[in-house]
XYZ file of C-alpha atoms in Angstrom:
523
model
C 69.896 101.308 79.287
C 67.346 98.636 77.577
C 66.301 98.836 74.481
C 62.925 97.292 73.267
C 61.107 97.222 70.050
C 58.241 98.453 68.463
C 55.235 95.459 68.004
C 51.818 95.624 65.934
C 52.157 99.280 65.463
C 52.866 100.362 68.915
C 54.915 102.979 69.814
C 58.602 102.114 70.925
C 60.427 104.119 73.930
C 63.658 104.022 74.996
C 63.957 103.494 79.057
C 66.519 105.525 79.987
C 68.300 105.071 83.089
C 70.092 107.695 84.674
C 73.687 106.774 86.482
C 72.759 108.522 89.977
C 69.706 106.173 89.771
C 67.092 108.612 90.511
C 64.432 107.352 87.742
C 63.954 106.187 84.395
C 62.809 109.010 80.855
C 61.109 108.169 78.291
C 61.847 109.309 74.648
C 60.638 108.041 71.352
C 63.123 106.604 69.328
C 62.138 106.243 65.450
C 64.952 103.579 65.271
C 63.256 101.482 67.592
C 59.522 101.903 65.451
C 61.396 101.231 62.421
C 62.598 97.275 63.555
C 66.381 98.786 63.581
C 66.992 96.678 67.073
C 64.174 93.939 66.147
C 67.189 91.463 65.327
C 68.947 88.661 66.817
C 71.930 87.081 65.428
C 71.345 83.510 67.274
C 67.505 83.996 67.125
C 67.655 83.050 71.114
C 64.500 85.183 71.762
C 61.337 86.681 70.676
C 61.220 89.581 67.876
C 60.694 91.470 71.194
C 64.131 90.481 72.882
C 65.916 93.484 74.459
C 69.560 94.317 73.992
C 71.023 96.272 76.622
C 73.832 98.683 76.279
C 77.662 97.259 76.772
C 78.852 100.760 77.703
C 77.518 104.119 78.217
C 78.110 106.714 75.729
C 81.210 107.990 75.287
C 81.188 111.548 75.572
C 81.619 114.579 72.720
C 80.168 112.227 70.325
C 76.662 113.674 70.055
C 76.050 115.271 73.656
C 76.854 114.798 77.182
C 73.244 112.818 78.714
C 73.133 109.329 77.865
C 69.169 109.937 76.815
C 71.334 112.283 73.913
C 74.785 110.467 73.121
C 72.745 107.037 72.503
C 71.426 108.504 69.644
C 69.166 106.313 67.231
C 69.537 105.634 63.811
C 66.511 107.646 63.132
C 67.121 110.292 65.157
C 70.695 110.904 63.375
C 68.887 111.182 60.153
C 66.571 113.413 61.031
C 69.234 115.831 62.367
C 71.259 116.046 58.821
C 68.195 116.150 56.885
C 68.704 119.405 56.072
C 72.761 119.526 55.516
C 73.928 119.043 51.704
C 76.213 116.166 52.450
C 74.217 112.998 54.242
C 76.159 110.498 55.933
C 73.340 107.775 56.581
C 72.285 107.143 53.377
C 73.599 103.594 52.077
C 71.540 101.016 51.435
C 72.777 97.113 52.409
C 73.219 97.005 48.505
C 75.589 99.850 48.224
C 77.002 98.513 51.515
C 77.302 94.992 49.509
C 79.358 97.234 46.962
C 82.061 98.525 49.436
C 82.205 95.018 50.525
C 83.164 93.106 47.352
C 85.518 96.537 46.512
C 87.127 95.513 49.849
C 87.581 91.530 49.997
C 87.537 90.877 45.979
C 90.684 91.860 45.376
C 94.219 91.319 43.972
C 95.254 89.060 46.730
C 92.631 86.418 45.525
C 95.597 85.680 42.986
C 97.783 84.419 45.945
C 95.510 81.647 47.213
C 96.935 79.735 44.056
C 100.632 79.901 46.030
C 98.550 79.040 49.323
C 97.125 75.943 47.697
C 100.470 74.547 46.562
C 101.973 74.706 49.898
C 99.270 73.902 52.106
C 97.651 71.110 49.116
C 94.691 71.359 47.693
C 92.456 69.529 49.887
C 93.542 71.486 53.029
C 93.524 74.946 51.243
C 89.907 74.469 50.543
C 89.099 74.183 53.737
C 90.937 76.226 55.748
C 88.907 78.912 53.066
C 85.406 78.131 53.957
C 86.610 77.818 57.760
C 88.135 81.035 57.714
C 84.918 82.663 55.962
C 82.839 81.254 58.302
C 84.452 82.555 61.225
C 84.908 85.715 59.967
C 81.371 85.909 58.814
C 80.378 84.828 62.339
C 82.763 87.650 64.321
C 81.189 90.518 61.442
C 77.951 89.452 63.078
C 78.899 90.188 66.332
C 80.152 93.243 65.320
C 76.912 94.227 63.553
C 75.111 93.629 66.887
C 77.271 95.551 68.980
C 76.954 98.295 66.111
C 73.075 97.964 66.535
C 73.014 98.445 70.364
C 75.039 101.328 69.917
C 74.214 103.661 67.370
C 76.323 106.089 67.420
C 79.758 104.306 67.173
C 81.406 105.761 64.341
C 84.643 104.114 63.458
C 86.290 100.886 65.260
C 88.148 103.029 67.468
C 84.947 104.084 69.421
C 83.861 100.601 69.386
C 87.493 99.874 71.349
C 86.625 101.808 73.789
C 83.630 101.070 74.736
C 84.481 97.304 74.695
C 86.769 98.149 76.950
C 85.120 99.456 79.748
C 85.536 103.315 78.519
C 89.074 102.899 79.139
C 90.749 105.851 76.750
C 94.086 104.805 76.557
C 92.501 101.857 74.606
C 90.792 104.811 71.993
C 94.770 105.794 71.324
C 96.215 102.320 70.861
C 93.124 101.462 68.480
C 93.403 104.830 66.983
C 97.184 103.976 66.553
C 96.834 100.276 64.805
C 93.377 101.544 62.843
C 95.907 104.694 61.160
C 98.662 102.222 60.755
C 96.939 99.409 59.322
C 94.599 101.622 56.692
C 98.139 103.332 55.576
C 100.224 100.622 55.198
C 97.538 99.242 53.196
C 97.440 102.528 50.890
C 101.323 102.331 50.653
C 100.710 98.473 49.247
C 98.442 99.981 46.310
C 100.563 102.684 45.624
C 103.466 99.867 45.005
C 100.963 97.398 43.187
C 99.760 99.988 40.888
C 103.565 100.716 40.348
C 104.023 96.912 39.396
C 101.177 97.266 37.156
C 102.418 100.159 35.285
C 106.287 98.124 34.700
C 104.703 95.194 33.503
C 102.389 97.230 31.178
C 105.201 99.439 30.084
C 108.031 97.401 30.218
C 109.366 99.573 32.617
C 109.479 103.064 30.679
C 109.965 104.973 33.660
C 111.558 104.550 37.289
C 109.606 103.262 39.704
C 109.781 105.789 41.894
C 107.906 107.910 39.405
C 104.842 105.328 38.740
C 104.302 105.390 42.430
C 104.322 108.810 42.579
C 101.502 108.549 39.675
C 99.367 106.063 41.296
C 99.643 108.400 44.718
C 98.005 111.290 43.126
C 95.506 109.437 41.013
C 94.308 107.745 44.038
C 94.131 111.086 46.091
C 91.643 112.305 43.685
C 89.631 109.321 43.497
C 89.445 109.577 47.354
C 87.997 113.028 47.296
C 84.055 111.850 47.558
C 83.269 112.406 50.950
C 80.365 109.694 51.457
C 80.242 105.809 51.157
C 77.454 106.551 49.519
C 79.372 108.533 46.512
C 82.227 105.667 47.007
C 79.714 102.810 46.481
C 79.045 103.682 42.875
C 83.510 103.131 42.010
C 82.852 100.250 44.560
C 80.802 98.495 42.064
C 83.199 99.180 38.862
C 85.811 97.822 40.473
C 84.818 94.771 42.265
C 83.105 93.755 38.747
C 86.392 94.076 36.956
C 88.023 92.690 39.128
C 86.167 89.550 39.078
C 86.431 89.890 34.822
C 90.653 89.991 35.778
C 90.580 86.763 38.184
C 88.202 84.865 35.891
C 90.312 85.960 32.226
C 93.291 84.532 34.286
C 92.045 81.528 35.477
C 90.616 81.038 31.536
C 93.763 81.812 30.137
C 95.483 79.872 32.631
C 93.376 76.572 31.442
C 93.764 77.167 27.382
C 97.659 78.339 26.863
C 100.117 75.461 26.449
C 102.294 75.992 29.339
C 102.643 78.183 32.157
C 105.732 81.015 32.315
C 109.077 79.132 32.962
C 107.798 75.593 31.805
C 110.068 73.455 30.372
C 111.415 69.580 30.292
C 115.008 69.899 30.229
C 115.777 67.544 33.390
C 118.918 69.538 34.093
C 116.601 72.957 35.092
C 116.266 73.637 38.567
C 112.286 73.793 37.701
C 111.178 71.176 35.449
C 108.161 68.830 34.500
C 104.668 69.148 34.076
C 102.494 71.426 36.775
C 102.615 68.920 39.922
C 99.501 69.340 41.954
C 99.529 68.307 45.281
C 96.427 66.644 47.311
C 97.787 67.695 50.512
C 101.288 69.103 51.432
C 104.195 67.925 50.528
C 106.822 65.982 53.014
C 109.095 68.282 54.258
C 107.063 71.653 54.539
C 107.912 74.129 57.588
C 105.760 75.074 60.331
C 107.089 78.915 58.448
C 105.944 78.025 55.021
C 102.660 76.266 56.013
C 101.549 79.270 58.696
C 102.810 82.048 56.033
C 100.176 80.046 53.489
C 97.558 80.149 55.934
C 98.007 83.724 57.087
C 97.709 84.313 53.653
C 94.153 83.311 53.053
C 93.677 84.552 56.549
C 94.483 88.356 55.367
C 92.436 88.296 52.270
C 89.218 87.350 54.626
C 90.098 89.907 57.300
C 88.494 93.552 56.992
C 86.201 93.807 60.062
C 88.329 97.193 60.845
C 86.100 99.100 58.357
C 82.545 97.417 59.627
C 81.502 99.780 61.902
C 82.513 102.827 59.818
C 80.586 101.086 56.919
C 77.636 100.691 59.514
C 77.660 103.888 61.057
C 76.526 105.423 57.391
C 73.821 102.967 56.678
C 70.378 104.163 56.801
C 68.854 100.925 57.743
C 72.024 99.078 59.990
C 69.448 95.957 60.587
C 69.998 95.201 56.724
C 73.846 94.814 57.416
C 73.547 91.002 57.286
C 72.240 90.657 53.638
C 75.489 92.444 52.317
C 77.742 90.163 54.527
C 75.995 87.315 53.551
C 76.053 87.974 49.841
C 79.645 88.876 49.957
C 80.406 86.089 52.070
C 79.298 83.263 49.856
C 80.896 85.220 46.767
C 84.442 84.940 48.384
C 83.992 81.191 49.452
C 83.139 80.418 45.653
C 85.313 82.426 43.855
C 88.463 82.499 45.699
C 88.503 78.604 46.056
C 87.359 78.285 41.902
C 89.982 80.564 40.828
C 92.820 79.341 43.316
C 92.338 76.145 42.159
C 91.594 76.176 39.037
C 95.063 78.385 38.241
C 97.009 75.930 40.598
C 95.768 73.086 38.587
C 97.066 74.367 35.671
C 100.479 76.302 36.836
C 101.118 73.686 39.546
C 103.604 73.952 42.135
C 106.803 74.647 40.068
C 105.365 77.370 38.612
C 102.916 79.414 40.162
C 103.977 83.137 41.498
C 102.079 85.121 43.847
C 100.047 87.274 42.311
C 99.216 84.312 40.079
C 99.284 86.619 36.582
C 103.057 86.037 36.945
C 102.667 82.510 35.919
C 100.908 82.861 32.924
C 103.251 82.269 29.836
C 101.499 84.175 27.184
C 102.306 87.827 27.481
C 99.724 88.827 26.038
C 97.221 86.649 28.351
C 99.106 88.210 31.383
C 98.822 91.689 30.655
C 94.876 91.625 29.587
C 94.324 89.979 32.536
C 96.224 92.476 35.237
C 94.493 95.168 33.090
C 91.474 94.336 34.584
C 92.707 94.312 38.082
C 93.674 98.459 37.519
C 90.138 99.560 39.364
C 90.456 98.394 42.266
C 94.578 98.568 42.500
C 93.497 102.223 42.880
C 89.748 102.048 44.549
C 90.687 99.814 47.750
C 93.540 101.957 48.636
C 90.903 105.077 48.004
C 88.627 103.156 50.377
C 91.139 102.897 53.039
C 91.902 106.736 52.898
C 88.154 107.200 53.129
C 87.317 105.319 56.718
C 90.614 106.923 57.995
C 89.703 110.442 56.737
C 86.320 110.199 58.726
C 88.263 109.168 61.739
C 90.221 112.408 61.581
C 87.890 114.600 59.953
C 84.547 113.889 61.853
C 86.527 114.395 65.033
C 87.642 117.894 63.918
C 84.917 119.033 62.701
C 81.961 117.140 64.781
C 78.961 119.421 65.622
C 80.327 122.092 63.185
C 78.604 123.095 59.682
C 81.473 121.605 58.341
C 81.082 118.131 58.520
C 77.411 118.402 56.677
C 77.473 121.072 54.243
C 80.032 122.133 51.294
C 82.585 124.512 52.760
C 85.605 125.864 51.857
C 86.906 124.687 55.062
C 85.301 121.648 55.130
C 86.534 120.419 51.460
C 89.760 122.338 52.039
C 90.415 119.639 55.501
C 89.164 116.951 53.630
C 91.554 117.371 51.048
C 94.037 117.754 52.938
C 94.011 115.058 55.228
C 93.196 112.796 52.530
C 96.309 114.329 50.894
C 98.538 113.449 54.132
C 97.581 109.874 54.415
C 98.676 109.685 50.779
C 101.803 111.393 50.919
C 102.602 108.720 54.170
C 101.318 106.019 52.229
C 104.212 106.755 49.379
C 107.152 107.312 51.974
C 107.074 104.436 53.826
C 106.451 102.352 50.577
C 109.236 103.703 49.308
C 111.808 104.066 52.217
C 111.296 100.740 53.899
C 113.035 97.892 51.684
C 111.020 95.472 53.561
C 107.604 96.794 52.679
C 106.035 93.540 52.085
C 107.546 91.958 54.689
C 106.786 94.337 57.050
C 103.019 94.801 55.819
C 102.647 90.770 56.908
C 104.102 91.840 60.271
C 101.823 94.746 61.138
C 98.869 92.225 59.707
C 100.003 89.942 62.336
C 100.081 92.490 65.484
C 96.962 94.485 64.016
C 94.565 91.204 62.424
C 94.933 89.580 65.768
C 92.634 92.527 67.315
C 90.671 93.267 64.649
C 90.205 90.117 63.473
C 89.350 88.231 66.579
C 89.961 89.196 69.546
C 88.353 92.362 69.984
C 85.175 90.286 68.516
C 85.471 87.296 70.861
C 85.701 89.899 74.108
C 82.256 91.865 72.444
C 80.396 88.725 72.687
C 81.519 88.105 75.943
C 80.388 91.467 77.199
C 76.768 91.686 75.414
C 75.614 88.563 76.441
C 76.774 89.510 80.393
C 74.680 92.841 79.414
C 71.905 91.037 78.588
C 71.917 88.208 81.263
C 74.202 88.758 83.497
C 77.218 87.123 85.509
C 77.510 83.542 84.904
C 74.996 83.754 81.329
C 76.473 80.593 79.840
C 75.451 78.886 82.651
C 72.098 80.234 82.373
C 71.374 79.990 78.763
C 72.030 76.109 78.950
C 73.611 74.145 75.888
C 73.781 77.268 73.858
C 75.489 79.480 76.481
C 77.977 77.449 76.893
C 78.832 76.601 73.330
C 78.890 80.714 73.111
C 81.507 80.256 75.364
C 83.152 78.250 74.117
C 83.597 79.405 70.558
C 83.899 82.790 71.394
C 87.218 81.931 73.750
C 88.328 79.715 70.632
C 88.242 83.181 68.619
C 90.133 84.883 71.050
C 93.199 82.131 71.075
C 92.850 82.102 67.374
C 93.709 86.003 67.876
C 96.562 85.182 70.084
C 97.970 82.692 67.959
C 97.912 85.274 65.149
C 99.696 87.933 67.402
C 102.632 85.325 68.162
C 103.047 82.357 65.597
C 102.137 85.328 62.854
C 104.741 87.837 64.093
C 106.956 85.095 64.080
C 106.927 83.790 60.769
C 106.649 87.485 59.408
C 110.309 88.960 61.463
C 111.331 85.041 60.134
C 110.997 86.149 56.514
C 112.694 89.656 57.274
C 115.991 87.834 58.864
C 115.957 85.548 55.913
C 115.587 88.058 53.495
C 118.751 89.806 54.860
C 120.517 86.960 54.586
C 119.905 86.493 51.439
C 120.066 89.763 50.185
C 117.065 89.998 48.546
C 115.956 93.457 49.782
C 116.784 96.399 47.604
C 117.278 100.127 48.392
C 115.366 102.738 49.617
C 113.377 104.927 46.568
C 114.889 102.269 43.784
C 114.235 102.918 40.313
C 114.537 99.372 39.906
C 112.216 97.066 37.995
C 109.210 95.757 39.885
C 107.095 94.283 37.403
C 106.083 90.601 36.972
């Protein structure tokens, strides 16, 4: 099917072709007359340029024709105009919101441990590389969003990207669940840290999880991004008041935590900052660095859910831009500012650890308490809407407030939570193991799933042998985009390697603990 766009005022169609190939309908598509398609990421073409469809629809989404499954933008909002709960109703800026809720976060705090392994120098730059290739595979999943409107999650997009095939819906479905909870379960343990460093550890551990589990169920209870946006916004801005008090506080106390001059300590000296890394580094300890900064860039599993509840998807850029440019400059101030200052002796990951005033410390990780709670609420959200749209898709429940409806959302919500705490609390490992499914899951979502979209849109629009066609620019496509895809491989092996690495060593050196330990986690 080929999509064009609407030009001087004239009214857009959408050609649809049927499979048996007996002829070609026209329908009028307000997505089209509203400039939703009008966009090209390269700007190869003409405002006119038409992007053809990667896949057909899948089926059950919306209906069973293609003319009805490849539903526009337009067209979905004028079928929930009427329900009391809208879906597409973000704006890029409240989509900019979710955004900085997602990526400005407590693990900016690590790059400071990053920076003293990899060096400075190097650390910088593998950050604004990083961005930039993840800003450049979120583009390409924007356009694949755009040429298919009715993708709702990145599970749909998995399938389509891969030729309809549905065992590839399950696996996706399988890593997207995984990933989301395991990232819940990492809050719920954080916000457990927070509360034993704030407390001084008044009550097991077990029990502040438990706490931070049912706070964050009921701050996942809003059932649009557009309700969600509004906590988005409160806690990316405190958390950029936490990461900028610490790297303050980092530059006006005395010393860092642990400082000291007595030659005889293991740990000694002033802060040593190094230029580039020091002799003697592992290929383990340099990759685990980098796959640190890596991770903290790395969120492209939520796009399309983000996308599918934007009124206006063609405005998806300006939030990714804005957010873009605000991790580039304030992960790489505030890594190196705090590294400057703690050096390599004494930096911790998260970096509050090495701040020796107490009271300095705990102001600062104060800050952080919005979004230890609100990212883990917005990972419960997108996988919610996986389960919960699928239930209740074409029902009154989905779009209007029903005691069903709330009751499901509730309680799904309330089972992703309730997962989230088990495995945190069961598996010794947790961290460990949260780098290893980052590895095996990152590696898809990260890259290759992106590298193999581009790869199949631009054969949409051109056909076989397109980089060969397009000249100079086809062929640097090509290129890149097969680059992306053995970045994605080497994620998948070198990452699950270091990440099993640091579970054998751990063993070894006993550094694990039990399973539901009351024992002191706080820095």
């Amino acid at each position: 099917m080929a999509l064009g766009s609407a030009e001087n005022g004239h009214v857009a169609e959408t050609a649809v072709v049927h499979p048996t190939g007996s002829g070609t309908a026209h329908m009028r598509d307000p997505a089209l007359e509203t400039g939703v398609y009008g966009y090209d990421t390269e700007r190869q073409a003409p405002h006119d340029r038409r992007f053809s469809r990667v896949a057909a629809p899948i089926p059950g989404i919306v209906g069973d024709s293609d003319a009805e499954s490849a539903m526009s933008v337009g067209k979905q909002m004028e079928l929930e105009k009427n329900n009391s709960i809208k879906y597409r109703t973000c704006s890029w800026q409240k989509t900019a919101a979710l955004l900085f809720s997602e990526y400005i976060c407590l693990a900016i705090m690590s790059f400071p441990y990053s920076y003293s392994v990899l060096g400075l120098v190097p650390g910088l730059i593998l950050t604004v590389v990083v961005a930039a290739l993840v800003l450049y595979t979120s583009l390409i999943v924007w356009e694949f969003c755009l040429r298919h409107p009715e993708v709702r999650d990145v599970c749909d997009l998995g399938q389509m990207l891969f030729y309809g095939w549905r065992w590839v819906w399950y696996a996706t479905a399988v890593m997207f669940i995984l990933n989301n909870t395991f990232i819940q379960g990492l809050h719920v343990l954080v916000g457990a840290k927070y509360l034993n460093t704030m407390t001084n550890h008044s009550l097991c551990t077990i029990s502040f999880s438990a706490i931070m589990t049912v706070i964050s169920w009921v701050c996942s209870l809003p059932r649009t991004f557009d309700t969600l946006s509004k906590l988005a916004t409160l806690s990316a801005f405190f958390t950029f008041v936490s990461v900028l008090l610490a790297a303050i506080f980092a530059g006006i106390e005395d010393h860092p935590a642990g400082f000291t001059l007595d030659p005889t300590a293991k740990i000694s000296g002033n802060p040593i900052v190094l230029i580039i890394p020091a002799a003697g580094t592992t290929f383990t300890s340099g990759l685990s660095a980098f796959l640190n900064i890596s991770y903290t860039f790395i969120g492209q599993i939520t796009l399309p859910s983000f996308i599918a509840e934007m009124k206006n998807p063609a405005d998806f850029p300006k939030a990714l831009w804005a957010i873009t440019v605000a991790e580039i400059i304030l992960f790489s101030l505030v890594g190196a500012v705090v590294y400057a200052y703690t050096g390599t002796q004494y930096n911790t990951a998260p970096a509050f650890g090495s701040l020796g005033n107490e009271v300095f410390k705990k102001v600062s990780f104060s800050f952080m308490i919005p979004t230890l709670i609100f990212l883990g609420v917005l990972y419960a959200s997108v996988s919610a809407r996986f389960i919960f749209f699928r239930l209740f898709e074409g029902t009154r429940h989905k779009g209007n407030h029903t005691v069903v409806g709330w009751a499901s959302w509730a309680g799904i919500l309330a089972l992703t939570w309730i997962l989230a705490f088990i495995i945190a609390e069961v598996i010794p490992f947790f961290s460990d193991l949260l780098s290893l499914m980052s590895s095996l899951f990152d590696s898809f979502f990260g890259f290759i799933f992106w590298g193999v979209a581009y790869f199949r849109m631009r054969t949409a629009d051109y056909g076989p042998g397109w980089y060969t066609k397009r000249g100079i620019r086809g062929l640097w496509g090509a290129f890149l985009n097969t680059v992306i895809i053995f970045i994605g491989l080497f994620f998948l092996v070198a990452g699950t390697y270091v990440s099993v690495d640091s579970i054998l060593i751990g063993y070894r050196a006993a550094a694990f603990g039990g399973a539901f330990s009351c024992a002191n986690n706080g820095i």
